[in-house]
Amino acid sequence: MSNEKPDENESEEDWMKYANAGFGQTDYSLWDENSAVEQPKEDVEEDSSLDSPDQLGTHMEEIPRAPSPAGHKHLVRMGTCDHCIGRLGGKKRFEQSIEQSGTEIRSLVIERDSHLVTAREEEPLCPFCENLYEESELLADIIYDSISPYELSRLQLGARIPKDQMEEEEEMRKRHGAGGSDALKSGLVNAIAQHLNKRLEGVKLVNDKPQILALIDVLTLTVELDIRAHYLYGRYIKLERGIPQTRWPCRACKGRGCERCDQTGLQYKKSVQDLIGNPLLEIFQSKEHAFHGMGREDIDVRCMGRGRPFVIEMKEPMIRSVDVIEAMETINKAADGSIEITGLRDSNRSEVVRVKDTPAEKSYTIRFRLLPLSEAELAVLTAPVDLTHIDVQERGGKGKKQSSKRKRRGDKKNDHTKPLPSVIDIPEGPDEATLMAMKKPELVAMAEELKLSKAGTKPVLIERILAAGPPAPTYLDLPENDSILETIANLAGVKLAQRTPERVAHRRADLIRRRTVFETSKPVIDTMGDGVREIEFTLRCESGTYVKETVHGDGGRTQPSLSSLIKAKCDVLWLDVGDIHAD
Ligand SMILES: [Zn+2]
Ligand SMILES: [Zn+2]
């Protein structure tokens, strides 16, 4: 199963390699369109050369091209096969196949020059296709057999022909063939398509967006199938914490399977990707899936509301026409309340791009405990952040997409500022209550560390340590409920400066970004049994805002924070995604 990380730049190239091919790329050219355009120019040159007496008598130029009778005669004399005579003869009528046209031209030539009846025996290798077209029925059979396990309605054919063979044929075609004749490759593909069309039912041969691309290798006479994925769009809500969005390979064994992960190869047993994708593997008879979400929530964050849009990609499916409503019910039943999906429907490759590139505003609900904050901790939370320096050491390797492709509002150059160190070291010693709770040997060790006398009773030691050690922290008074509610209300409209949190620093560039809190609502303050207050509220903020950090301040890396504004420690209990304002 592919585990797609959000920063991984999935290349368009894979998808486009064959779909686009043929127009310009020599090696993978499926259709050669150039010949038709270049032909008239050739004609003019040749005509002028015939007018010039100097050119007369020099080799090939004397022989006129098809569709002149002399041109046809020459094609036959060269040992050209019927298919190539038809392709290059320029006489094909609508109701005829290319081969029929070739047979007709040959018999007209033989009527006039009966000795040419044995031309093919004398020259058994067609100089244009090297008898490749004789294999077209065989190749059609191979394709027919290889695609038969797959349900499909759109098939594209392609061929790999050695470059030198194509170039030689092109040169001869321009010298002897009628203007606008099919090139070697498109001629072969057309011939195979004709055989296939007779046998395939409900399958359209296309030049674009196929479900399967059958690529013929003419050297080995084999066919390689490129089976395109089937895409489904939907929304998921995540009702259980502790589930990552995409599968995480086990850290110990990197997915190979070990004792730590119960041989599953997974760091977490469940993922949103697997809960949705695994039931679909059987339904689509597919080998694996890839998951693309419109952003992602943290593992411990639920996702509520209308749910998060996603596209799941079923790779190499044998089945494509699926009752999506039934599939959705199967997924929801198997997930057993961990997640739930809605609005499942067929989708396509371009929707993946849309889903991944849509920056979405989101609503969150967050709950935290209110604890006392010391003066030293407040100093850290409010330490000045330098927003004037442009960050010059942007990390090249990390956060790839962020620097180039995924520009968000607020990621303007001026905002890539170099953060100041956020840790301010203010020494704080233990207070009397802490020391009272300690055992005597611990106090003796502490006295020793402070280079004090170790003699005396416990109270004596405590007094000595308090007098000599760094000052005990001074805690700030906890705010009143009214003041908390007012501060939460005033958070709406505040533009935050957020330095990349430590917890994501390993996969994101260390930058300061500006993000706006748009709205705050529904604050609730509960006083718990132990007298500690728990506060819950909902906030809507700009895409890319680190929400927990907005509340607890992340050691001064997010400023301002609710914690720094109410001058109390905000110990975050949980966070839920409420709604994603997109689509
Ligand atoms: Zn031929
Ligand atoms: Zn493992």
XYZ file of C-alpha atoms and ligand atoms in Angstrom:
585
model
C 0.000 0.000 0.000
C 1.472 3.330 -0.776
C 1.822 5.671 2.089
C 1.671 9.081 0.669
C 3.169 11.842 2.704
C 1.711 15.294 2.239
C 4.951 16.836 1.164
C 5.773 14.255 -1.371
C 5.544 15.818 -4.757
C 3.708 13.229 -6.718
C 4.863 13.636 -10.234
C 2.551 14.483 -13.039
C 5.180 12.923 -15.237
C 4.176 9.344 -14.540
C 0.655 10.063 -15.482
C 1.545 12.097 -18.526
C 4.385 9.968 -19.816
C 2.277 7.903 -22.141
C -0.872 9.953 -22.334
C 1.049 12.863 -23.729
C 3.563 10.837 -25.580
C 3.622 10.647 -29.287
C 3.639 14.327 -29.885
C 7.294 15.078 -30.179
C 8.919 12.349 -28.124
C 10.633 9.996 -30.485
C 11.015 6.944 -28.326
C 7.510 6.821 -27.003
C 5.750 8.368 -29.935
C 2.323 6.781 -30.270
C 1.109 8.847 -33.156
C 3.346 10.563 -35.582
C 1.607 13.709 -36.668
C 4.601 15.491 -38.076
C 4.655 13.753 -41.411
C 1.374 15.248 -42.590
C 2.632 18.734 -41.910
C 6.032 18.327 -43.458
C 4.845 16.594 -46.592
C 3.802 19.582 -48.726
C 7.188 21.196 -48.248
C 8.850 18.012 -49.504
C 6.602 18.097 -52.541
C 7.693 21.569 -53.516
C 11.363 20.729 -53.167
C 11.030 17.645 -55.243
C 9.115 19.423 -57.980
C 11.746 22.122 -58.261
C 14.487 19.529 -58.390
C 12.738 17.837 -61.293
C 12.644 21.158 -63.141
C 16.341 21.625 -62.719
C 18.391 19.833 -65.400
C 21.356 19.592 -63.024
C 19.454 17.238 -60.783
C 18.345 14.895 -63.538
C 20.137 11.617 -63.688
C 21.005 11.521 -60.028
C 19.596 8.366 -58.437
C 16.172 8.270 -56.764
C 14.832 11.685 -57.671
C 13.881 10.338 -61.098
C 11.265 8.023 -59.700
C 8.023 9.832 -58.979
C 6.272 9.127 -55.673
C 2.953 7.495 -55.143
C 0.149 8.031 -55.942
C 1.521 8.216 -59.505
C 1.380 4.852 -61.384
C 5.188 4.849 -61.628
C 5.376 5.399 -57.877
C 3.023 2.464 -57.270
C 5.080 0.287 -59.576
C 8.236 1.146 -57.674
C 6.628 0.313 -54.334
C 5.709 -3.130 -55.677
C 9.159 -3.682 -57.166
C 10.810 -2.857 -53.800
C 9.016 -5.767 -52.162
C 6.596 -3.590 -50.206
C 3.876 -5.542 -48.352
C 0.197 -4.997 -49.171
C -0.352 -3.120 -45.971
C 2.426 -0.652 -46.648
C 1.357 -0.242 -50.308
C -2.102 0.644 -48.999
C -0.665 2.985 -46.371
C 1.714 4.783 -48.768
C -0.239 4.456 -52.032
C -2.608 7.377 -51.428
C -5.542 5.568 -53.091
C -7.507 4.184 -50.169
C -11.265 4.614 -50.562
C -13.526 5.082 -47.602
C -15.046 1.608 -47.580
C -11.674 -0.101 -47.978
C -9.237 -1.288 -45.361
C -5.639 -0.203 -45.854
C -4.674 -3.736 -46.762
C -7.507 -3.999 -49.342
C -6.323 -0.781 -50.945
C -2.779 -2.215 -51.106
C -4.006 -5.444 -52.726
C -5.937 -3.435 -55.300
C -2.937 -1.246 -56.178
C -0.716 -4.322 -56.494
C -3.097 -6.051 -58.933
C -3.326 -2.888 -61.062
C 0.485 -2.768 -61.232
C 0.704 -6.489 -62.085
C -1.925 -6.020 -64.844
C 0.507 -3.697 -66.586
C 3.765 -5.432 -65.599
C 3.058 -9.110 -65.126
C 6.672 -9.953 -64.218
C 6.164 -8.050 -60.907
C 3.809 -10.799 -59.702
C 6.758 -12.419 -57.909
C 8.134 -9.166 -56.417
C 7.364 -10.233 -52.847
C 9.043 -13.607 -53.327
C 12.166 -11.960 -54.691
C 12.223 -9.321 -51.970
C 10.496 -11.017 -49.018
C 11.243 -8.352 -46.434
C 9.048 -5.260 -46.757
C 11.513 -2.327 -46.739
C 9.048 -0.099 -44.903
C 7.761 -2.211 -42.020
C 10.193 -5.171 -42.065
C 7.057 -7.332 -42.177
C 5.952 -5.961 -38.818
C 2.423 -5.383 -40.075
C 2.073 -9.099 -40.722
C 2.216 -9.462 -36.941
C -0.620 -7.049 -36.289
C -3.211 -9.783 -35.870
C -0.952 -11.671 -33.488
C -0.316 -8.477 -31.503
C -4.053 -7.818 -31.396
C -4.517 -11.326 -29.949
C -1.861 -10.736 -27.301
C -3.505 -7.458 -26.285
C -6.939 -9.039 -26.257
C -5.766 -11.827 -23.951
C -3.802 -9.593 -21.611
C -6.641 -7.107 -21.047
C -9.323 -9.762 -20.672
C -9.114 -9.974 -16.828
C -9.860 -6.243 -16.586
C -13.116 -4.395 -16.826
C -12.573 -1.389 -19.057
C -14.242 0.989 -21.470
C -11.300 3.113 -22.647
C -8.201 1.520 -24.162
C -5.225 3.267 -25.689
C -2.663 1.523 -27.867
C 0.948 2.495 -28.122
C 4.076 1.018 -29.632
C 7.773 1.085 -28.917
C 9.692 0.992 -32.172
C 13.475 1.471 -32.323
C 14.313 5.023 -33.210
C 16.610 4.183 -36.131
C 13.930 1.987 -37.698
C 11.446 4.848 -37.483
C 13.900 7.329 -38.978
C 14.796 5.069 -41.899
C 11.146 4.422 -42.641
C 10.352 8.111 -42.482
C 13.017 8.959 -44.997
C 11.812 6.285 -47.438
C 8.174 7.204 -46.887
C 8.877 10.805 -47.857
C 10.740 9.709 -50.962
C 8.262 7.097 -52.236
C 4.991 7.418 -50.373
C 2.062 9.697 -51.079
C 1.944 12.929 -49.111
C 0.129 12.611 -45.796
C 0.679 8.866 -45.456
C 0.500 7.341 -41.967
C 3.818 6.930 -40.217
C 5.118 3.471 -39.332
C 3.919 3.621 -35.742
C 0.460 5.045 -36.245
C 0.030 2.655 -39.167
C 0.803 -0.310 -36.924
C -1.438 0.944 -34.161
C -4.257 1.479 -36.676
C -3.800 -2.033 -38.060
C -3.973 -3.575 -34.580
C -6.938 -1.382 -33.677
C -8.795 -2.713 -36.719
C -8.352 -6.310 -35.561
C -9.266 -5.426 -31.975
C -12.363 -3.457 -32.905
C -13.896 -6.592 -34.358
C -13.492 -8.425 -31.051
C -13.925 -5.857 -28.286
C -17.355 -5.021 -27.014
C -18.053 -1.815 -25.105
C -14.399 -0.773 -25.250
C -13.508 2.447 -26.995
C -10.046 2.906 -28.448
C -8.925 6.371 -27.371
C -5.956 8.688 -27.736
C -6.384 10.300 -24.351
C -7.180 9.404 -20.732
C -7.321 5.641 -21.142
C -8.114 3.228 -18.342
C -5.496 0.890 -19.764
C -2.615 1.738 -22.068
C -1.361 -1.295 -23.985
C 2.217 -0.676 -25.020
C 3.573 -2.929 -27.747
C 7.264 -3.703 -27.919
C 7.941 -4.596 -31.546
C 11.355 -6.103 -30.885
C 10.073 -8.739 -28.496
C 6.474 -8.824 -29.778
C 5.212 -8.411 -26.243
C 2.615 -6.117 -24.683
C 3.004 -4.193 -21.476
C -0.160 -2.945 -19.766
C -0.237 0.336 -17.920
C -3.404 0.031 -15.843
C -4.567 3.395 -14.643
C -6.009 3.833 -11.170
C -9.679 4.324 -10.355
C -10.405 7.376 -8.208
C -13.145 7.932 -5.629
C -14.037 11.160 -3.859
C -15.754 11.483 -0.474
C -15.574 13.060 2.970
C -14.572 11.402 6.206
C -15.268 12.191 9.813
C -12.913 10.739 12.388
C -14.637 9.894 15.644
C -11.776 8.186 17.431
C -8.476 9.679 18.545
C -5.173 7.965 17.911
C -5.731 7.233 14.226
C -3.355 8.728 11.657
C -4.750 9.771 8.281
C -2.388 7.684 6.169
C -0.671 4.443 7.096
C 2.535 4.808 9.069
C 5.147 2.138 8.612
C 6.482 0.735 11.906
C 9.464 2.803 13.041
C 11.382 -0.247 14.207
C 11.160 -2.357 11.055
C 10.199 0.296 8.480
C 7.186 -1.750 7.405
C 8.808 -5.151 6.964
C 7.037 -6.555 10.027
C 8.608 -7.244 13.400
C 7.755 -8.206 16.966
C 7.062 -4.621 18.022
C 4.343 -4.205 15.402
C 2.920 -7.729 15.612
C 4.262 -8.403 12.113
C 1.821 -5.842 10.694
C 4.582 -3.433 9.639
C 2.409 -0.626 11.000
C 3.140 1.912 13.710
C -0.596 2.341 14.277
C -2.960 -0.539 13.643
C -5.624 1.686 12.134
C -5.418 4.575 9.701
C -8.131 6.518 7.907
C -6.530 5.381 4.647
C -6.751 1.682 5.514
C -10.211 1.921 7.063
C -11.477 3.357 3.761
C -9.143 1.650 1.313
C -8.875 -1.920 2.589
C -12.567 -2.845 2.129
C -12.304 -1.340 -1.372
C -9.407 -3.610 -2.358
C -11.724 -6.565 -2.618
C -14.559 -4.598 -4.192
C -12.324 -3.237 -6.954
C -10.081 -6.320 -7.083
C -7.258 -3.864 -6.678
C -3.732 -4.376 -5.393
C -3.209 -1.237 -3.363
C -4.497 2.239 -2.626
C -3.149 5.745 -2.215
C -4.838 8.426 -0.147
C -5.086 12.160 -0.785
C -6.746 14.307 1.891
C -7.603 18.009 1.854
C -5.033 18.617 4.582
C -4.810 16.359 7.599
C -5.471 16.406 11.310
C -3.042 15.163 13.940
C -3.320 11.593 15.150
C -4.935 12.608 18.445
C -7.363 15.044 16.806
C -10.874 14.040 15.800
C -12.458 15.417 12.637
C -16.121 16.328 12.942
C -18.712 18.418 11.138
C -19.234 17.613 7.475
C -15.914 15.810 7.377
C -12.692 16.195 5.456
C -12.702 15.822 1.643
C -10.462 13.088 0.251
C -9.714 11.198 -2.935
C -8.687 7.559 -2.722
C -6.868 5.967 -5.606
C -7.442 2.260 -6.251
C -4.447 0.961 -8.182
C -4.657 -1.518 -11.046
C -8.326 -2.378 -10.481
C -9.871 -5.364 -12.248
C -13.327 -3.924 -11.623
C -14.388 -0.343 -12.252
C -18.177 -0.213 -12.207
C -18.970 -0.376 -8.525
C -22.090 0.541 -6.584
C -20.503 3.320 -4.528
C -23.386 3.575 -2.064
C -23.017 -0.098 -1.262
C -19.231 0.293 -1.022
C -19.690 3.214 1.361
C -21.944 1.151 3.611
C -19.400 -1.665 3.648
C -16.643 0.751 4.685
C -18.715 2.387 7.434
C -19.805 -0.949 8.823
C -16.256 -2.307 8.902
C -14.913 0.885 10.521
C -17.262 0.260 13.426
C -17.516 3.870 14.563
C -13.827 4.830 14.213
C -14.533 6.818 11.093
C -17.504 7.422 8.837
C -17.538 8.448 5.198
C -20.189 10.304 3.205
C -20.817 11.334 -0.385
C -18.635 8.695 -2.017
C -18.578 9.048 -5.818
C -16.331 8.337 -8.802
C -13.592 10.864 -9.315
C -10.506 11.441 -11.455
C -6.846 12.335 -11.363
C -7.381 16.073 -11.654
C -9.561 16.106 -8.545
C -6.557 14.857 -6.555
C -4.762 18.048 -7.489
C -7.779 20.139 -6.528
C -8.221 18.412 -3.162
C -4.537 18.683 -2.312
C -4.145 22.299 -3.369
C -7.256 23.771 -1.764
C -6.265 25.754 1.303
C -9.192 25.336 3.676
C -10.227 27.360 6.678
C -11.222 25.159 9.537
C -13.145 25.278 12.797
C -11.674 23.595 15.834
C -12.874 22.875 19.331
C -10.158 22.787 21.963
C -10.210 21.981 25.688
C -7.466 22.792 28.172
C -6.730 22.925 31.912
C -5.876 26.239 33.541
C -2.729 26.071 35.702
C -0.577 28.727 37.341
C 2.185 30.324 35.280
C 5.400 31.610 36.802
C 6.908 34.984 35.917
C 9.850 33.248 34.298
C 7.541 31.160 32.119
C 5.618 34.265 31.078
C 8.902 35.892 30.087
C 9.568 32.945 27.779
C 6.050 33.077 26.297
C 6.411 36.770 25.503
C 10.083 36.890 24.516
C 10.474 39.211 21.536
C 10.240 37.567 18.127
C 12.249 39.245 15.411
C 10.052 39.655 12.359
C 12.385 41.901 10.418
C 15.097 39.508 9.284
C 14.515 37.577 6.111
C 15.312 33.936 6.582
C 18.328 33.185 4.432
C 18.919 29.631 5.552
C 15.756 28.180 4.101
C 16.223 24.442 4.283
C 16.490 23.096 0.783
C 15.783 19.460 1.492
C 12.902 19.794 3.889
C 9.440 21.090 3.263
C 10.103 20.741 -0.447
C 6.723 21.709 -1.719
C 6.291 24.560 0.664
C 9.063 26.702 -0.713
C 8.103 26.475 -4.353
C 4.739 25.044 -5.228
C 2.486 25.410 -2.226
C 2.481 29.077 -1.573
C -0.078 30.072 0.990
C -1.315 33.435 1.940
C 1.096 34.755 4.512
C 4.042 32.895 3.050
C 5.251 36.008 1.280
C 8.962 36.513 1.231
C 8.918 39.110 3.971
C 7.319 36.647 6.303
C 10.130 34.149 6.030
C 11.798 35.656 9.023
C 14.584 34.215 11.019
C 13.392 33.446 14.506
C 15.308 34.484 17.569
C 16.132 31.828 20.125
C 12.964 31.433 22.143
C 14.422 29.922 25.310
C 15.251 32.382 28.037
C 17.068 30.728 30.894
C 15.797 32.131 34.157
C 16.954 29.918 37.022
C 14.238 28.838 39.367
C 14.788 26.894 42.554
C 12.295 24.672 44.320
C 9.886 26.257 46.793
C 9.485 25.246 50.423
C 6.565 22.871 49.792
C 8.560 20.965 47.173
C 11.543 20.627 49.524
C 9.285 19.456 52.378
C 8.017 16.656 50.184
C 11.539 15.425 49.404
C 13.353 12.684 51.342
C 16.376 13.565 53.459
C 19.033 11.869 51.251
C 17.728 13.922 48.321
C 18.102 17.101 50.398
C 21.615 16.064 51.378
C 22.492 15.542 47.721
C 21.049 18.921 46.825
C 23.008 20.629 49.617
C 26.148 18.956 48.320
C 25.475 20.185 44.812
C 25.039 23.737 46.105
C 28.331 23.313 48.036
C 26.570 23.718 51.399
C 27.056 21.884 54.676
C 25.255 18.535 54.720
C 24.889 18.501 58.525
C 21.658 19.033 60.453
C 18.032 17.927 60.492
C 15.648 18.104 57.576
C 14.189 21.561 58.515
C 17.712 22.924 58.936
C 18.743 21.604 55.525
C 15.632 23.069 53.903
C 16.288 26.476 55.439
C 19.890 26.381 54.242
C 18.932 25.367 50.716
C 16.212 28.028 50.456
C 18.644 30.708 51.587
C 21.416 29.700 49.195
C 19.694 28.329 46.096
C 18.107 30.272 43.257
C 14.840 31.961 44.136
C 11.641 29.917 44.093
C 9.311 30.731 41.227
C 6.777 33.471 41.679
C 3.449 32.317 40.362
C 1.032 34.774 38.856
C -2.529 34.924 40.121
C -4.918 32.906 37.979
C -7.303 35.077 35.939
C -10.990 35.488 36.760
C -13.554 33.759 34.553
C -14.790 37.078 33.098
C -11.301 38.047 32.078
C -10.754 34.649 30.398
C -14.021 34.953 28.431
C -13.137 38.468 27.328
C -9.668 37.422 26.179
C -11.084 34.485 24.190
C -13.581 36.839 22.513
C -10.789 39.299 21.681
C -8.704 36.568 20.064
C -10.929 36.885 16.974
C -9.102 38.911 14.318
C -5.707 38.514 15.921
C -2.810 37.900 13.544
C -0.459 35.364 15.066
C 3.244 34.942 14.484
C 3.868 31.202 14.516
C 7.299 29.745 14.388
C 7.226 26.130 13.170
C 6.482 24.017 16.253
C 9.216 21.752 17.506
C 6.977 18.693 17.068
C 6.810 19.155 13.290
C 10.228 20.768 12.792
C 11.659 17.548 11.369
C 9.395 17.777 8.326
C 8.740 21.494 7.971
C 11.075 24.400 7.380
C 11.755 26.383 10.538
C 10.024 29.641 9.695
C 7.730 32.186 11.210
C 4.370 32.417 9.470
C 1.547 34.873 9.955
C -1.858 33.259 10.516
C -5.173 34.840 11.479
C -7.769 33.670 13.977
C -11.060 34.620 12.314
C -13.607 33.799 14.954
C -13.970 32.368 18.462
C -17.210 31.047 19.942
C -18.966 28.841 22.480
C -16.575 29.248 25.438
C -17.350 27.040 28.440
C -15.546 27.097 31.804
C -15.953 24.061 34.093
C -14.505 23.846 37.595
C -13.471 20.257 38.124
C -13.462 18.157 41.309
C -9.853 19.070 42.118
C -10.712 22.761 41.828
C -8.844 23.122 38.537
C -10.765 24.945 35.791
C -11.162 23.337 32.354
C -11.974 25.614 29.436
C -13.375 24.683 26.062
C -14.036 26.920 23.060
C -14.405 26.837 19.289
C -12.249 28.816 16.905
C -12.118 29.245 13.160
C -8.757 30.109 11.688
C -6.757 30.384 8.529
C -5.494 27.267 6.769
C -2.171 26.200 8.217
C -2.686 27.602 11.726
C -1.194 25.517 14.526
C -4.150 25.514 16.883
C -2.790 23.880 20.043
C 0.139 26.295 19.860
C -2.286 29.208 19.556
C -3.591 28.225 22.982
C -0.491 27.051 24.906
C 2.034 29.338 23.217
C 4.654 26.646 22.418
C 7.324 28.195 24.649
C 6.997 31.584 22.982
C 7.146 30.178 19.440
C 3.541 31.310 18.858
C 2.776 34.922 19.748
C 0.494 36.097 21.048
C -1.027 32.982 22.571
C -4.053 32.622 24.792
C -1.662 31.518 27.535
C 0.443 34.675 27.277
C -2.681 36.872 27.148
C -4.390 35.431 30.240
C -1.052 34.868 32.006
C -1.834 31.276 32.911
C -0.550 27.915 31.762
C -2.972 26.299 29.279
C -2.522 22.554 29.374
C -4.280 21.290 26.196
C -6.429 18.181 26.785
C -7.767 17.597 23.300
C -8.527 19.186 19.955
C -11.217 18.380 17.390
C -11.572 19.566 13.804
C -15.126 20.866 13.658
C -15.649 21.730 10.031
C -13.640 22.270 6.896
C -14.941 25.276 5.017
C -14.347 24.128 1.464
C -16.333 22.644 -1.439
Zn 5.205 -3.370 -44.883
Zn 7.675 -3.480 12.987
